[in-house]
């Protein structure tokens, strides 16, 4: 067990550094830094941090303009007086105090474009590149800058270092759930390195798709990208909803996001309800200090730490044998972090609150409820969580939940009503998801819930008296905006989720179905099979041949869930009847969705278990101009085409 004295000494020794490697990045062997026992960390001693609005660098009649960089810094994630943690995070280059984990929220309006120049500033005070905070397995199919122009975006090689790849870190930002053109989507092969004085001359400074998308953006917007950056524009031509932005580098997403760079993208306006109907306000640009918010985004993540307060991520899977950092098939950390702080407290008044719940974990599924006893299991909910929206905006009507299920990357727009809770009451947001892979089912019946003393607790609410009349409408009386359903599909696409052995471990792969209805696994580099025609609506039948639940994310579109179950015909739950960009595909079931593809170009679809995504569970999604040839299993309704042949290296 780690002593308190040792922790304080480690914090004092490391607290002076603002930039530069720390913890695992210092070159010390992982075994030299003991893991921090999560049970030793005091809970509910830190107030919840509410991310402010990201400052803009320009606002005019046409758009809001931002310049946002990713940098390395130290932040107090563990309780005060404990060591600070080295993390990465986004912030405005014109506002040095804005950098944080999570980052400030980009606050946008429907119909008003936002232009962001994303800058990779992972360099130290001398201008030298910073290596990754975590050990990087270079043998994956990943960005691989060390491979040069010919070897980038391919499998790399291990050079014998126990930390793996130690070069400059590639970055590219994806606004998850945004209706984006291809040049602004954050394609995994459009990454870029920082401008650093010591970049090796034989390294590739950008991904294989970077130049293409840079040219397309110049043609579309008349603005050139500068080295070490990419400029994206978001039209915000979709429903008001809760989006988020994060890194999406090929084969490195799991570790880049774990290091910290992520933030909310809050899209309001459009058919949003009139002011006062829903709880508010939410953070906005120009807010006065100490503004009381009743519309609060909550980014829930799990993290593990070393004794000196640094992030801890598995260096190797037990199947590894030669000392190289090795990809792990999944990871559940030991500590719950909300908005960048371990087990915080939120003081609420006896009023209604709107919470934008985001599962920002790499692999952990969350089953959330509000209870009076933090450790009692099974959990006994005392307040309903009223869901009013999902990934893509409002539901047809409010849905009360005793327990909310959130897979990685999913969002739930919710209202919790504290009006009738006596002042002085303490309530808890708890998690009954498993401390491991999620296969579906009920906590305590089909699987053991998360440790009630650590990862089973998330956030404490302390209720105080109201200071005035709450103007918001009780959730059970809300009338939410209605939207037409998507039209008839032009074709059905039959897809598969598969598992197979590779290099001594089980990996998951996307794919199609063969002539006998069996899963045919495919990798990122295999011929493209998902190529909808521009303007078409398609139904996708995703058959899960694995033992686990997978959150499946499609870029560009917000889709509808049509059905589940062994036939794919079971009606979705009420909380799944809005638009979604990430859907849970359950084991041995068919998940049926409907989407309309109305932007041409190169995109992707993938599992959002980040360890799976980085190990080939991602496939290209190309939207063809009208008149292009149909490909893959996208034949006419009810007529599957002959599937492709799997690549020779699919195993």
Short mmCIF file of N, CA, C and O in Angstrom, two decimals, residues 596-645:
data_model
loop_
_atom_site.label_atom_id
_atom_site.label_comp_id
_atom_site.label_asym_id
_atom_site.label_seq_id
_atom_site.Cartn_x
_atom_site.Cartn_y
_atom_site.Cartn_z
N UNK A 596 -29.57 8.14 -43.58
CA UNK A 596 -29.54 8.80 -44.89
C UNK A 596 -28.17 9.46 -45.06
O UNK A 596 -27.73 10.23 -44.20
N UNK A 597 -27.51 9.14 -46.18
CA UNK A 597 -26.16 9.62 -46.43
C UNK A 597 -26.22 10.77 -47.44
O UNK A 597 -26.43 10.54 -48.63
N UNK A 598 -26.05 11.99 -46.96
CA UNK A 598 -26.29 13.16 -47.81
C UNK A 598 -25.06 14.03 -48.01
O UNK A 598 -25.17 15.16 -48.50
N UNK A 599 -23.87 13.52 -47.63
CA UNK A 599 -22.63 14.23 -47.90
C UNK A 599 -21.67 13.24 -48.56
O UNK A 599 -21.47 12.14 -48.06
N UNK A 600 -21.06 13.61 -49.68
CA UNK A 600 -20.17 12.67 -50.37
C UNK A 600 -18.79 12.62 -49.71
O UNK A 600 -18.38 13.55 -49.02
N UNK A 601 -18.09 11.51 -49.95
CA UNK A 601 -16.70 11.46 -49.53
C UNK A 601 -16.35 10.28 -48.65
O UNK A 601 -17.10 9.31 -48.52
N UNK A 602 -15.17 10.40 -48.02
CA UNK A 602 -14.56 9.32 -47.26
C UNK A 602 -14.80 9.52 -45.77
O UNK A 602 -14.41 10.54 -45.19
N UNK A 603 -15.41 8.53 -45.15
CA UNK A 603 -15.71 8.56 -43.72
C UNK A 603 -15.32 7.21 -43.12
O UNK A 603 -14.52 6.47 -43.68
N UNK A 604 -15.89 6.88 -41.98
CA UNK A 604 -15.57 5.62 -41.31
C UNK A 604 -16.75 5.19 -40.45
O UNK A 604 -17.60 6.00 -40.08
N UNK A 605 -16.79 3.89 -40.16
CA UNK A 605 -17.67 3.39 -39.10
C UNK A 605 -16.84 2.41 -38.28
O UNK A 605 -15.93 1.76 -38.79
N UNK A 606 -17.12 2.34 -36.97
CA UNK A 606 -16.23 1.57 -36.11
C UNK A 606 -16.87 1.29 -34.77
O UNK A 606 -17.88 1.89 -34.39
N UNK A 607 -16.26 0.36 -34.06
CA UNK A 607 -16.61 0.12 -32.67
C UNK A 607 -15.98 1.22 -31.83
O UNK A 607 -14.83 1.60 -32.05
N UNK A 608 -16.71 1.73 -30.85
CA UNK A 608 -16.17 2.79 -30.00
C UNK A 608 -15.63 2.27 -28.67
O UNK A 608 -15.42 3.05 -27.74
N UNK A 609 -15.41 0.96 -28.57
CA UNK A 609 -14.48 0.48 -27.56
C UNK A 609 -13.10 0.78 -28.13
O UNK A 609 -12.68 0.19 -29.12
N UNK A 610 -12.41 1.75 -27.55
CA UNK A 610 -11.25 2.33 -28.22
C UNK A 610 -10.14 1.32 -28.46
O UNK A 610 -9.42 1.40 -29.45
N UNK A 611 -9.98 0.37 -27.54
CA UNK A 611 -8.98 -0.67 -27.76
C UNK A 611 -9.33 -1.52 -28.97
O UNK A 611 -8.44 -1.99 -29.70
N UNK A 612 -10.62 -1.73 -29.21
CA UNK A 612 -11.04 -2.48 -30.40
C UNK A 612 -10.84 -1.65 -31.66
O UNK A 612 -10.36 -2.14 -32.68
N UNK A 613 -11.24 -0.39 -31.61
CA UNK A 613 -11.08 0.50 -32.75
C UNK A 613 -9.64 0.55 -33.22
O UNK A 613 -9.35 0.53 -34.43
N UNK A 614 -8.71 0.61 -32.27
CA UNK A 614 -7.29 0.73 -32.61
C UNK A 614 -6.68 -0.58 -33.11
O UNK A 614 -5.56 -0.58 -33.60
N UNK A 615 -7.40 -1.68 -32.96
CA UNK A 615 -6.91 -2.98 -33.43
C UNK A 615 -7.81 -3.46 -34.56
O UNK A 615 -8.33 -4.57 -34.55
N UNK A 616 -8.07 -2.57 -35.52
CA UNK A 616 -8.71 -2.93 -36.79
C UNK A 616 -10.23 -3.01 -36.76
O UNK A 616 -10.83 -3.36 -37.77
N UNK A 617 -10.89 -2.72 -35.62
CA UNK A 617 -12.35 -2.80 -35.63
C UNK A 617 -12.93 -1.47 -36.13
O UNK A 617 -13.72 -0.79 -35.48
N UNK A 618 -12.47 -1.10 -37.31
CA UNK A 618 -12.90 0.13 -37.99
C UNK A 618 -12.84 -0.13 -39.48
O UNK A 618 -11.91 -0.78 -39.98
N UNK A 619 -13.83 0.39 -40.20
CA UNK A 619 -13.91 0.16 -41.64
C UNK A 619 -14.20 1.47 -42.36
O UNK A 619 -14.89 2.35 -41.82
N UNK A 620 -13.69 1.62 -43.60
CA UNK A 620 -14.02 2.82 -44.38
C UNK A 620 -15.51 2.87 -44.70
O UNK A 620 -16.16 1.83 -44.88
N UNK A 621 -16.02 4.08 -44.79
CA UNK A 621 -17.40 4.34 -45.22
C UNK A 621 -17.31 5.43 -46.29
O UNK A 621 -17.04 6.59 -45.97
N UNK A 622 -17.47 5.05 -47.54
CA UNK A 622 -17.35 5.98 -48.66
C UNK A 622 -18.73 6.26 -49.25
O UNK A 622 -19.42 5.32 -49.66
N UNK A 623 -19.10 7.53 -49.31
CA UNK A 623 -20.38 7.92 -49.90
C UNK A 623 -20.10 8.36 -51.34
O UNK A 623 -19.39 9.34 -51.58
N UNK A 624 -20.65 7.60 -52.31
CA UNK A 624 -20.36 7.81 -53.72
C UNK A 624 -21.31 8.82 -54.35
O UNK A 624 -22.48 8.92 -53.96
N UNK A 625 -20.82 9.58 -55.33
CA UNK A 625 -21.73 10.46 -56.08
C UNK A 625 -22.83 9.64 -56.74
O UNK A 625 -22.65 8.47 -57.07
N UNK A 626 -23.98 10.25 -56.92
CA UNK A 626 -25.08 9.54 -57.57
C UNK A 626 -24.66 9.14 -58.98
O UNK A 626 -24.04 9.90 -59.70
N UNK A 627 -24.96 7.89 -59.31
CA UNK A 627 -24.54 7.34 -60.59
C UNK A 627 -23.35 6.42 -60.47
O UNK A 627 -23.02 5.70 -61.41
N UNK A 628 -22.70 6.41 -59.29
CA UNK A 628 -21.59 5.50 -59.08
C UNK A 628 -22.09 4.07 -58.92
O UNK A 628 -23.25 3.82 -58.59
N UNK A 629 -21.19 3.12 -59.11
CA UNK A 629 -21.56 1.71 -59.02
C UNK A 629 -21.75 1.30 -57.57
O UNK A 629 -20.94 1.62 -56.71
N UNK A 630 -22.84 0.58 -57.28
CA UNK A 630 -23.06 0.04 -55.94
C UNK A 630 -22.03 -1.03 -55.64
O UNK A 630 -21.62 -1.78 -56.53
N UNK A 631 -21.60 -1.12 -54.38
CA UNK A 631 -20.59 -2.10 -54.01
C UNK A 631 -20.96 -2.77 -52.71
O UNK A 631 -21.82 -2.30 -51.97
N UNK A 632 -20.27 -3.88 -52.43
CA UNK A 632 -20.44 -4.55 -51.15
C UNK A 632 -21.83 -5.15 -51.02
O UNK A 632 -22.53 -5.38 -52.00
N UNK A 633 -22.22 -5.42 -49.78
CA UNK A 633 -23.53 -6.01 -49.54
C UNK A 633 -24.56 -4.90 -49.45
O UNK A 633 -25.24 -4.72 -48.47
N UNK A 634 -24.64 -4.12 -50.48
CA UNK A 634 -25.59 -3.02 -50.51
C UNK A 634 -26.52 -3.15 -51.70
O UNK A 634 -26.81 -2.18 -52.38
N UNK A 635 -26.94 -4.36 -51.96
CA UNK A 635 -27.83 -4.59 -53.10
C UNK A 635 -29.21 -4.04 -52.85
O UNK A 635 -29.50 -3.45 -51.83
N UNK A 636 -30.08 -4.24 -53.80
CA UNK A 636 -31.45 -3.80 -53.65
C UNK A 636 -32.08 -4.47 -52.44
O UNK A 636 -31.60 -5.48 -51.95
N UNK A 637 -33.17 -3.90 -51.96
CA UNK A 637 -33.82 -4.42 -50.76
C UNK A 637 -34.05 -5.92 -50.88
O UNK A 637 -34.67 -6.40 -51.82
N UNK A 638 -33.50 -6.65 -49.90
CA UNK A 638 -33.71 -8.09 -49.83
C UNK A 638 -32.85 -8.91 -50.78
O UNK A 638 -32.99 -10.11 -50.83
N UNK A 639 -31.93 -8.25 -51.53
CA UNK A 639 -31.10 -8.99 -52.48
C UNK A 639 -29.64 -8.72 -52.17
O UNK A 639 -29.04 -7.79 -52.71
N UNK A 640 -29.03 -9.50 -51.27
CA UNK A 640 -27.63 -9.26 -50.95
C UNK A 640 -26.73 -9.59 -52.13
O UNK A 640 -26.99 -10.53 -52.88
N UNK A 641 -25.68 -8.77 -52.27
CA UNK A 641 -24.72 -9.05 -53.32
C UNK A 641 -23.66 -10.02 -52.80
O UNK A 641 -23.53 -10.26 -51.62
N UNK A 642 -22.89 -10.55 -53.72
CA UNK A 642 -21.82 -11.47 -53.33
C UNK A 642 -20.78 -10.72 -52.52
O UNK A 642 -20.31 -9.66 -52.94
N UNK A 643 -20.42 -11.24 -51.35
CA UNK A 643 -19.46 -10.52 -50.50
C UNK A 643 -18.06 -10.62 -51.05
O UNK A 643 -17.75 -11.50 -51.87
N UNK A 644 -17.17 -9.72 -50.60
CA UNK A 644 -15.78 -9.79 -51.04
C UNK A 644 -15.06 -10.96 -50.38
O UNK A 644 -15.56 -11.56 -49.44
N UNK A 645 -13.89 -11.22 -50.86
CA UNK A 645 -13.04 -12.24 -50.24
C UNK A 645 -12.18 -11.58 -49.18
O UNK A 645 -11.63 -10.50 -49.40
#
